[in-house]
N, C-alpha and C. Protein backbone atom coordinates (compact mmCIF):
# COMPACT_ATOMS: atom_id res chain seq x y z
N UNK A 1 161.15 40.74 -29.07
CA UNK A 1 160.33 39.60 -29.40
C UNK A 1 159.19 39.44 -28.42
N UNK A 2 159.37 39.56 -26.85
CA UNK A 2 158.44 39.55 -26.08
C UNK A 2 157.34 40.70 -26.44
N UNK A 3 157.72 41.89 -26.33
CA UNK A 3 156.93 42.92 -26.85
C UNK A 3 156.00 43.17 -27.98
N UNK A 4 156.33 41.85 -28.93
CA UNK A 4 155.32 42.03 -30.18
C UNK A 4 154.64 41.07 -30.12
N UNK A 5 154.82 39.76 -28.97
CA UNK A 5 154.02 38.30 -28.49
C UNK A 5 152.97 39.47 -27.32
N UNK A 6 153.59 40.30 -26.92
CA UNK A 6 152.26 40.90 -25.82
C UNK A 6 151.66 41.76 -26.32
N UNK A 7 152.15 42.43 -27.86
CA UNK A 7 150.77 43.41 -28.51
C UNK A 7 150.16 42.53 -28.99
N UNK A 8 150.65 41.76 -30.03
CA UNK A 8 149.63 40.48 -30.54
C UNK A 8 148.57 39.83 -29.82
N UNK A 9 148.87 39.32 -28.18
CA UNK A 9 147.87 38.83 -27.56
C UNK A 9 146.80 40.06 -27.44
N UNK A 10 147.75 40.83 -27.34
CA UNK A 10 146.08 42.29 -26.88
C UNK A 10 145.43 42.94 -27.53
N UNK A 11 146.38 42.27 -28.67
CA UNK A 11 144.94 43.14 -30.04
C UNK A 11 143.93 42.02 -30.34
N UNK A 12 144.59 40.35 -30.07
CA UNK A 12 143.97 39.31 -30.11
C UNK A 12 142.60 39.59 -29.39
N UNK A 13 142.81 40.16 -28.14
CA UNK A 13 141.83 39.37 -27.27
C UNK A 13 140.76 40.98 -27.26
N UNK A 14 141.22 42.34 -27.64
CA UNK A 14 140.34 43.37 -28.13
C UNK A 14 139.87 42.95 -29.53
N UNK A 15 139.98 42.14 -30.60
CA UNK A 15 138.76 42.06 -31.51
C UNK A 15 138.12 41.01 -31.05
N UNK A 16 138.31 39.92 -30.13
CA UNK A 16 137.41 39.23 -29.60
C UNK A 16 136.36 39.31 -28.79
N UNK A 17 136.54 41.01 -27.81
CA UNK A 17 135.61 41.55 -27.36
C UNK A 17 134.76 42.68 -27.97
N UNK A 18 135.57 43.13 -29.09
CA UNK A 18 134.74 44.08 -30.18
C UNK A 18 133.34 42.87 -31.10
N UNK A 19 134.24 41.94 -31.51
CA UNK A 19 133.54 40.91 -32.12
C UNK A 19 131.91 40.42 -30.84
N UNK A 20 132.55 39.87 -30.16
CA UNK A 20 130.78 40.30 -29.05
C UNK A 20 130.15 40.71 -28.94
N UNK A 21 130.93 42.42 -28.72
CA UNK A 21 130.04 43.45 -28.63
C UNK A 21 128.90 43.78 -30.03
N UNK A 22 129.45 43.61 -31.51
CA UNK A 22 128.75 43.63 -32.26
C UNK A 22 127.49 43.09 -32.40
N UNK A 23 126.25 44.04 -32.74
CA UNK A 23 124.90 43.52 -32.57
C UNK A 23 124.37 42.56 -33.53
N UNK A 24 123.66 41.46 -33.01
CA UNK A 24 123.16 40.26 -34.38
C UNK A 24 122.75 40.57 -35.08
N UNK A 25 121.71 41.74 -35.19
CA UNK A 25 121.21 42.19 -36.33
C UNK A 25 121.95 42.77 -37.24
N UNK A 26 122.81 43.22 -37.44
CA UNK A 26 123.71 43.64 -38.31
C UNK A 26 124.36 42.91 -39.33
N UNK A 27 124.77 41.29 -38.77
CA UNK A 27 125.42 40.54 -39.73
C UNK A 27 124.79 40.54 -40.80
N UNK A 28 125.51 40.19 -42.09
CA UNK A 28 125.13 40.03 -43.25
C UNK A 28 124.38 38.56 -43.60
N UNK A 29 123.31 38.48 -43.93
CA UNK A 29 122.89 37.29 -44.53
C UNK A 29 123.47 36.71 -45.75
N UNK A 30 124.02 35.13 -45.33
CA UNK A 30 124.65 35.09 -46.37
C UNK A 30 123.26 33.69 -47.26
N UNK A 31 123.42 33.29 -48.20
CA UNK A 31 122.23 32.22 -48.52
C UNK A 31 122.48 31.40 -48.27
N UNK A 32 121.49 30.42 -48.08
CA UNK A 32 122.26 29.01 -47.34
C UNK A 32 121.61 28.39 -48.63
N UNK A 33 121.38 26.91 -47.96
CA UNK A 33 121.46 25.52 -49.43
C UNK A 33 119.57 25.48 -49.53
N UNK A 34 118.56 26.47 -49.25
CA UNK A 34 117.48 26.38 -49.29
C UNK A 34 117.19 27.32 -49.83
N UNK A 35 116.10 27.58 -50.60
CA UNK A 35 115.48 28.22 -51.87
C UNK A 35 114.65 29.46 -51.06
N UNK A 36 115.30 30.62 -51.01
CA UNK A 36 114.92 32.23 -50.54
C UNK A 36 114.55 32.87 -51.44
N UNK A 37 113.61 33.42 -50.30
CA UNK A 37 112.87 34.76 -51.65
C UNK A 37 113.63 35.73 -51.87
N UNK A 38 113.34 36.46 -53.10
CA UNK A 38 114.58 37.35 -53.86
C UNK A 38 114.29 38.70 -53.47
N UNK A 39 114.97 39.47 -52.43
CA UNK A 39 114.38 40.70 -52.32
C UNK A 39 114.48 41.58 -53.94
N UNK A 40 112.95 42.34 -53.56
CA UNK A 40 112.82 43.52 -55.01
C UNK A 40 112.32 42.98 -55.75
N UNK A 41 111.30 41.72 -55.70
CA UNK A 41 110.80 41.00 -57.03
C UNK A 41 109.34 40.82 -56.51
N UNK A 42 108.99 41.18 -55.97
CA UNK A 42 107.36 41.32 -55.33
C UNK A 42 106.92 39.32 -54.90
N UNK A 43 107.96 38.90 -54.49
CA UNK A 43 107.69 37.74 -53.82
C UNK A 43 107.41 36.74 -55.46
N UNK A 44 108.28 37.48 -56.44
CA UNK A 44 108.41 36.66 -57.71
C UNK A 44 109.32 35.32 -57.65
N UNK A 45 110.78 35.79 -57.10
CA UNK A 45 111.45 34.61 -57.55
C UNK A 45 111.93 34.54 -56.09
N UNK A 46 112.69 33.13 -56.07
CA UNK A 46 113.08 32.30 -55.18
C UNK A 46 114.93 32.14 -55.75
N UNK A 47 116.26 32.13 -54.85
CA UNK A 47 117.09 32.15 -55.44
C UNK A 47 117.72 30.54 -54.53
N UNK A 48 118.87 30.16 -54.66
CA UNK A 48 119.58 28.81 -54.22
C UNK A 48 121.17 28.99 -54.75
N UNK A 49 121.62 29.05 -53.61
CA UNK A 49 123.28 29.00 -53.25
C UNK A 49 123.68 28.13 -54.39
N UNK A 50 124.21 28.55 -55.57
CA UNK A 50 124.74 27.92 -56.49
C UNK A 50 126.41 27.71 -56.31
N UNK A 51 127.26 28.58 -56.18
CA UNK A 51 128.68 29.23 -55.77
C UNK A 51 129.20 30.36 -55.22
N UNK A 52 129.77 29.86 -54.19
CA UNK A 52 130.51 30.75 -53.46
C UNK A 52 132.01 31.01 -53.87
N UNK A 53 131.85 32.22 -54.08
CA UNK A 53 133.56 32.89 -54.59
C UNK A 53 134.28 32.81 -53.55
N UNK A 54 135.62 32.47 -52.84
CA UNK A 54 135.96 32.99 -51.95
C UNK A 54 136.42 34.43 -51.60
N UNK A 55 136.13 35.17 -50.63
CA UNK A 55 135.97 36.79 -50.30
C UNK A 55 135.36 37.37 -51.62
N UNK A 56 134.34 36.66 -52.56
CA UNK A 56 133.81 37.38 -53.36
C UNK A 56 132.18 37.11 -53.80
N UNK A 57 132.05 37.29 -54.96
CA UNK A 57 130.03 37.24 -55.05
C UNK A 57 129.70 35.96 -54.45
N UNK A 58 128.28 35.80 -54.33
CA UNK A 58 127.68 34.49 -54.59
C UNK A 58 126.62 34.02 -55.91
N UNK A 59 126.48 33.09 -56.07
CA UNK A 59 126.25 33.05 -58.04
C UNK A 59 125.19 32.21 -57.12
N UNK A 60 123.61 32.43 -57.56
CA UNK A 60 122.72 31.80 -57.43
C UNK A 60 121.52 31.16 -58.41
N UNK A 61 120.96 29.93 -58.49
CA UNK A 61 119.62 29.49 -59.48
C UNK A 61 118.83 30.51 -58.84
N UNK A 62 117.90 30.61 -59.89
CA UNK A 62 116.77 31.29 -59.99
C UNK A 62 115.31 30.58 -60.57
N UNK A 63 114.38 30.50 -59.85
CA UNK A 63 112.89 30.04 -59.70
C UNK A 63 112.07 31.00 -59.71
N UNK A 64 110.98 30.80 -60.30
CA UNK A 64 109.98 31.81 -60.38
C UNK A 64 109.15 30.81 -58.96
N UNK A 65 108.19 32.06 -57.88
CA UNK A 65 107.72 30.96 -56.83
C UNK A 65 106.03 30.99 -57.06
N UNK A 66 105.55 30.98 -58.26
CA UNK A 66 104.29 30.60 -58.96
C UNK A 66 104.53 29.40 -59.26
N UNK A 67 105.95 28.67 -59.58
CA UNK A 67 105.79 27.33 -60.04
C UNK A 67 105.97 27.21 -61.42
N UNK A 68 105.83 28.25 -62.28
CA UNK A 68 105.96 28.67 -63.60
C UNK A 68 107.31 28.10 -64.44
N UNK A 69 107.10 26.97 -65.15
CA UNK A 69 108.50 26.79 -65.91
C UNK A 69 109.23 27.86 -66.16
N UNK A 70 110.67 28.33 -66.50
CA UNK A 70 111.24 29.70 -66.76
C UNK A 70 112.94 29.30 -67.53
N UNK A 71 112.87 30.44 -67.94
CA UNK A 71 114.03 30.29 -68.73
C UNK A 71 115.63 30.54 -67.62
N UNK A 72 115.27 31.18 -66.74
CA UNK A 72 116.06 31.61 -65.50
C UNK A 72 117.21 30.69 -65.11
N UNK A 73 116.43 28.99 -64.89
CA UNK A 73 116.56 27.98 -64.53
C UNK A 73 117.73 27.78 -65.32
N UNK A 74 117.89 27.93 -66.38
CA UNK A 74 119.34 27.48 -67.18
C UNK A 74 120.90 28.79 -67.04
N UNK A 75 120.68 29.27 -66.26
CA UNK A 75 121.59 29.89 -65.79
C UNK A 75 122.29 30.50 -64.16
N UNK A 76 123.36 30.55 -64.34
CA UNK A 76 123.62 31.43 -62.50
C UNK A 76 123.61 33.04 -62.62
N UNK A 77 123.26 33.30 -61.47
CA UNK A 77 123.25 34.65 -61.16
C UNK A 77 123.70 35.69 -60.02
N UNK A 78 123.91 36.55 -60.22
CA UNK A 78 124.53 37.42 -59.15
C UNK A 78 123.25 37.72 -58.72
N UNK A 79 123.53 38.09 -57.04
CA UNK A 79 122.82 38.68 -56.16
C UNK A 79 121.69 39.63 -56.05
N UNK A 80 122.80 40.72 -57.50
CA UNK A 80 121.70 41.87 -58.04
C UNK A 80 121.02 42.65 -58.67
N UNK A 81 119.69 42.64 -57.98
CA UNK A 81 118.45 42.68 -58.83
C UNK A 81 117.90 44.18 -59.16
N UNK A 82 117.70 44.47 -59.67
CA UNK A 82 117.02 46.01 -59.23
C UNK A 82 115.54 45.72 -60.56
N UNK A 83 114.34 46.20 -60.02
CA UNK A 83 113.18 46.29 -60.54
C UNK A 83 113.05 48.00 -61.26
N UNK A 84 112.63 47.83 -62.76
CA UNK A 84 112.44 48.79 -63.11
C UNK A 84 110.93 48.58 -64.10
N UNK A 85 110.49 49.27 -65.12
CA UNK A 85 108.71 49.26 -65.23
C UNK A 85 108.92 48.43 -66.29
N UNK A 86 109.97 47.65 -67.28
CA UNK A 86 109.74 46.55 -68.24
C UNK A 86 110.38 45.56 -67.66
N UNK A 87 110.48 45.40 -66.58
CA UNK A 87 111.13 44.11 -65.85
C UNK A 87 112.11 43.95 -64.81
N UNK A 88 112.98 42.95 -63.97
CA UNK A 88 114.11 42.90 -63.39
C UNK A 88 115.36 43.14 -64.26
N UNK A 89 116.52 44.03 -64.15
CA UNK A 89 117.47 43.75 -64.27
C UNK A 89 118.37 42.69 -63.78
N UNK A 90 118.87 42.08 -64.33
CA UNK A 90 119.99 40.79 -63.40
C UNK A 90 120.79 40.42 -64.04
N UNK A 91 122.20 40.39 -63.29
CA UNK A 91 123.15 39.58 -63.49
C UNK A 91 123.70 38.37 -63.45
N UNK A 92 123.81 37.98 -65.08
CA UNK A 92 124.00 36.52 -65.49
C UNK A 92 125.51 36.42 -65.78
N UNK A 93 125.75 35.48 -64.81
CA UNK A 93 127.39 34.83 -64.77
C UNK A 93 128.11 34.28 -66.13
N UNK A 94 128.94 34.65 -67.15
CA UNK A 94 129.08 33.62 -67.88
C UNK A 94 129.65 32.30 -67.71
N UNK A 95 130.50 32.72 -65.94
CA UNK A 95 131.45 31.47 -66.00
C UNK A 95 131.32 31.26 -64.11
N UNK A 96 131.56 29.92 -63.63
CA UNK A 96 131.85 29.65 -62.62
C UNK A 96 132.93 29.79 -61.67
N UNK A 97 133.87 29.81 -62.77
CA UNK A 97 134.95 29.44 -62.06
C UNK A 97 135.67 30.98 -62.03
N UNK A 98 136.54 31.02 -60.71
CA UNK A 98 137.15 32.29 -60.29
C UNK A 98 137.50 32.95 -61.08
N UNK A 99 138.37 32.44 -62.01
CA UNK A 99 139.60 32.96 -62.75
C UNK A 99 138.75 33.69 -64.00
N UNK A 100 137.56 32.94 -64.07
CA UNK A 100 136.93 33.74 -65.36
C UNK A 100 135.62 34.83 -64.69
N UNK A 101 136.10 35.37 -63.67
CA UNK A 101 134.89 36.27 -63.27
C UNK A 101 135.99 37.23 -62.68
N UNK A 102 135.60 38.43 -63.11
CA UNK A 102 134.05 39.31 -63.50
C UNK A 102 133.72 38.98 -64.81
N UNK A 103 132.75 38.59 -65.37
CA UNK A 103 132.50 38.23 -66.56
C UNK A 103 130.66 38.15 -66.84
N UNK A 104 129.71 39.23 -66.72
CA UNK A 104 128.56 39.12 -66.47
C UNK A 104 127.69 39.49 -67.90
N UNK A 105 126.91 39.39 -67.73
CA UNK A 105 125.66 39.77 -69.13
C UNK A 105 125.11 40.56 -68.35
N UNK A 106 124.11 41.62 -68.48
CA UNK A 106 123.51 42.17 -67.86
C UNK A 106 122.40 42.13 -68.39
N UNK A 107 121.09 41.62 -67.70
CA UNK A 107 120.11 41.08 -68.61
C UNK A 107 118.92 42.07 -67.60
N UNK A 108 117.88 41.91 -68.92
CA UNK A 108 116.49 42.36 -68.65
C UNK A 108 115.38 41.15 -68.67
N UNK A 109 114.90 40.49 -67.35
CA UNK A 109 114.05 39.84 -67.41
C UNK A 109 112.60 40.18 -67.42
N UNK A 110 111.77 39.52 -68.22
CA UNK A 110 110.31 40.13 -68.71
C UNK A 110 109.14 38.91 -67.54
N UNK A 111 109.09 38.95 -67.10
CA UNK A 111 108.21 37.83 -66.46
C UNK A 111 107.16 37.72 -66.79
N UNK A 112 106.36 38.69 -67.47
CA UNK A 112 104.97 38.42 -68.48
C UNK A 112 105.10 37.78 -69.56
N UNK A 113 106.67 37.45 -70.30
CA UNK A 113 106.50 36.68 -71.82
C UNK A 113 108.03 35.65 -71.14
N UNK A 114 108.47 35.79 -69.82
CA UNK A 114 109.31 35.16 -69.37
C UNK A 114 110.38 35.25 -70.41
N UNK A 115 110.92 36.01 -70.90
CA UNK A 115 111.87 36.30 -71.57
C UNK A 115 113.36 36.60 -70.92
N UNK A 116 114.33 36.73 -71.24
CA UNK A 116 115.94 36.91 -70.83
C UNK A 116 116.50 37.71 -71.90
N UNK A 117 116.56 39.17 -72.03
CA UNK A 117 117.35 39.92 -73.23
C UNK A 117 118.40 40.50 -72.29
N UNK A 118 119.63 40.15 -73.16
CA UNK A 118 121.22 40.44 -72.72
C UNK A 118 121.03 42.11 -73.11
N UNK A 119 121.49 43.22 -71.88
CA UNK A 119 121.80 44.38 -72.58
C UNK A 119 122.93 44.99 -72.79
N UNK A 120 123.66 44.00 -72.17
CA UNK A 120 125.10 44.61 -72.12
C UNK A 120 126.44 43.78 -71.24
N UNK A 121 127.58 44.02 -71.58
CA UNK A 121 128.57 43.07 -70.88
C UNK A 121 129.37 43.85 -70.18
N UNK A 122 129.43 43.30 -68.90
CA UNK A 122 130.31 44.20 -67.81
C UNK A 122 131.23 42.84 -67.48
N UNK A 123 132.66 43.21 -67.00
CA UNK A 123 133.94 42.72 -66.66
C UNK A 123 134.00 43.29 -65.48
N UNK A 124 132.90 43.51 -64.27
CA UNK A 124 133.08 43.75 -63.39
C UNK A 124 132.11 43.80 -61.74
N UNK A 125 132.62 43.30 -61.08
CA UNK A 125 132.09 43.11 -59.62
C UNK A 125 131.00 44.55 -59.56
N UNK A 126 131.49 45.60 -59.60
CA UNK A 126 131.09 46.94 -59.04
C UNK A 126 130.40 47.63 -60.31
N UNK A 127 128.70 47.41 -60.27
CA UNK A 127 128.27 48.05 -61.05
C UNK A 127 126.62 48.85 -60.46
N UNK A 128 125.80 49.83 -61.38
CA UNK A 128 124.86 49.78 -60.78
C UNK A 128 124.07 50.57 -62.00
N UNK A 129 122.95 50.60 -61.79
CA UNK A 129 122.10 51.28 -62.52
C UNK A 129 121.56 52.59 -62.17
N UNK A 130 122.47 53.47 -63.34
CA UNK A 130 122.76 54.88 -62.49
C UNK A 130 121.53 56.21 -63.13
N UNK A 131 121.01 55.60 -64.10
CA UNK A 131 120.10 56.25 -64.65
C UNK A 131 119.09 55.41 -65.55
N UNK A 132 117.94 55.74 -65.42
CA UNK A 132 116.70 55.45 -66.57
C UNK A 132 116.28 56.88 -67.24
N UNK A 133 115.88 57.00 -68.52
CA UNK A 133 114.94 58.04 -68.97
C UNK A 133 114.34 57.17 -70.02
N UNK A 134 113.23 57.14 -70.25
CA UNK A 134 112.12 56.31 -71.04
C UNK A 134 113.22 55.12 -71.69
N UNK A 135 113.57 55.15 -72.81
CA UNK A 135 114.12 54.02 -73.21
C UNK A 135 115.14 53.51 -73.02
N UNK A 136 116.26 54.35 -72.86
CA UNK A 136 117.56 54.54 -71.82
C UNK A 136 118.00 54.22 -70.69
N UNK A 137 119.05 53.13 -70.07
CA UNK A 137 119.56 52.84 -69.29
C UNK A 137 120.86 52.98 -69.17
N UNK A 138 121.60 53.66 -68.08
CA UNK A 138 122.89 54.29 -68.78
C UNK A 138 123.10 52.99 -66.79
N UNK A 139 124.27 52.48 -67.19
CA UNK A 139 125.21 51.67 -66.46
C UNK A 139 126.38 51.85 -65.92
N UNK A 140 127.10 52.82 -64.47
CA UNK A 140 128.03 52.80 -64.50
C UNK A 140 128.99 51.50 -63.64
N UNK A 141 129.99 51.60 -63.65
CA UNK A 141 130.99 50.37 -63.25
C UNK A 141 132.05 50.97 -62.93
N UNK A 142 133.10 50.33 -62.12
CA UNK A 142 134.45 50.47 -60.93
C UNK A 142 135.06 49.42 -60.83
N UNK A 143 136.21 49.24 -61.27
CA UNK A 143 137.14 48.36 -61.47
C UNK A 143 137.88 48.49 -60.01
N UNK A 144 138.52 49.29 -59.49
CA UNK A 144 138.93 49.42 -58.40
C UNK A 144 140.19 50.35 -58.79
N UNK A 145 140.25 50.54 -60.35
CA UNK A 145 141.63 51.27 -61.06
C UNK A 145 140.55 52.31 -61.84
N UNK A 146 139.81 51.87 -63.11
CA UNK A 146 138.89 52.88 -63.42
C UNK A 146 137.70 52.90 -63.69
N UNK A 147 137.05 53.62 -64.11
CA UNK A 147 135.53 53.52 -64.18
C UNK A 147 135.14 53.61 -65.32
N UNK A 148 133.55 53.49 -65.51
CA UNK A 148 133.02 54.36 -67.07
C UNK A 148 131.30 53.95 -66.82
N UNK A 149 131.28 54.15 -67.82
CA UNK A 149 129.12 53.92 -67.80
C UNK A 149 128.87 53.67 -69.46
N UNK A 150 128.01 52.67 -69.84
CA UNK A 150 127.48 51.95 -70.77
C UNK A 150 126.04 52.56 -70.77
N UNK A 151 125.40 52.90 -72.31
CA UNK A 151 123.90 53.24 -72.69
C UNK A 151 123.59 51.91 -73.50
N UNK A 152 122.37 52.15 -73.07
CA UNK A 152 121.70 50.90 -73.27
C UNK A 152 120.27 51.36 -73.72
N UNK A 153 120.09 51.01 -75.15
CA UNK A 153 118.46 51.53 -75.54
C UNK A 153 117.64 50.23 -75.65
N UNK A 154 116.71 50.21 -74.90
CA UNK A 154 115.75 49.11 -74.38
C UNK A 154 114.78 48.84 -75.38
């Protein structure tokens, strides 16, 4: 019993000096309760801490920062964005609450006709945009058990 009270203290007090040693720049930015610019959108949109998952996404509003009324505004969104030549891709939450997420739309936003077209539905945290060829967007995803990839003609 003594022996596992004196590894405990010493692994205690080695991540407390690993934890120090770690450089500030490294931490992760997390969003706070003020309206940030959206990296990958050419200083387009502005996002705001909507929900925090615990140990999971953060679901944020979305503003265009021209001031521009937008359709954006009526929904939450995941973190990520990726810019391609007919618009942002982004992920639209269907639901808030834990138990009903992963549960996303995967949308194409148009910011010249401010439009929102759904291209597809993913049930999952781990996705990315793994290919374009002209009209084609092929989507793969990772469950943490299995995978696959979704086409998508634009």
């Amino acid at each position: 019993g003594l022996l596992f009270i004196g590894l405990t203290f010493l692994f205690s007090k080695l991540s407390q000096l690993i934890t120090r040693l770690k450089p500030e720049g490294k931490r992760e930015t997390q969003l706070k309760s003020d309206w940030e610019t959206v990296p990958n959108t050419h200083s387009l949109l502005e996002a705001k801490l909507e929900k925090q998952i615990l140990f999971g996404p953060v679901g944020v509003r979305l503003r265009r920062m021209d001031g521009v009324p937008t359709v954006l505004g009526e929904h939450v969104f995941g973190k990520k964005v990726k810019e391609i030549e007919e618009g942002l891709i982004l992920e639209k939450w269907n639901s808030l609450e834990a138990s009903g997420l992963p549960d996303f739309d995967i949308c194409l936003y148009d910011p010249e006709k401010d439009s929102l077209q759904v291209l597809t539905q993913i049930s999952c945290f781990d996705w990315h945009l793994a290919e374009k060829n002209e009209k084609k967007l092929t989507f793969k995803w990772f469950d943490g058990t299995q995978g696959g990839e979704q086409l998508v003609q634009l």
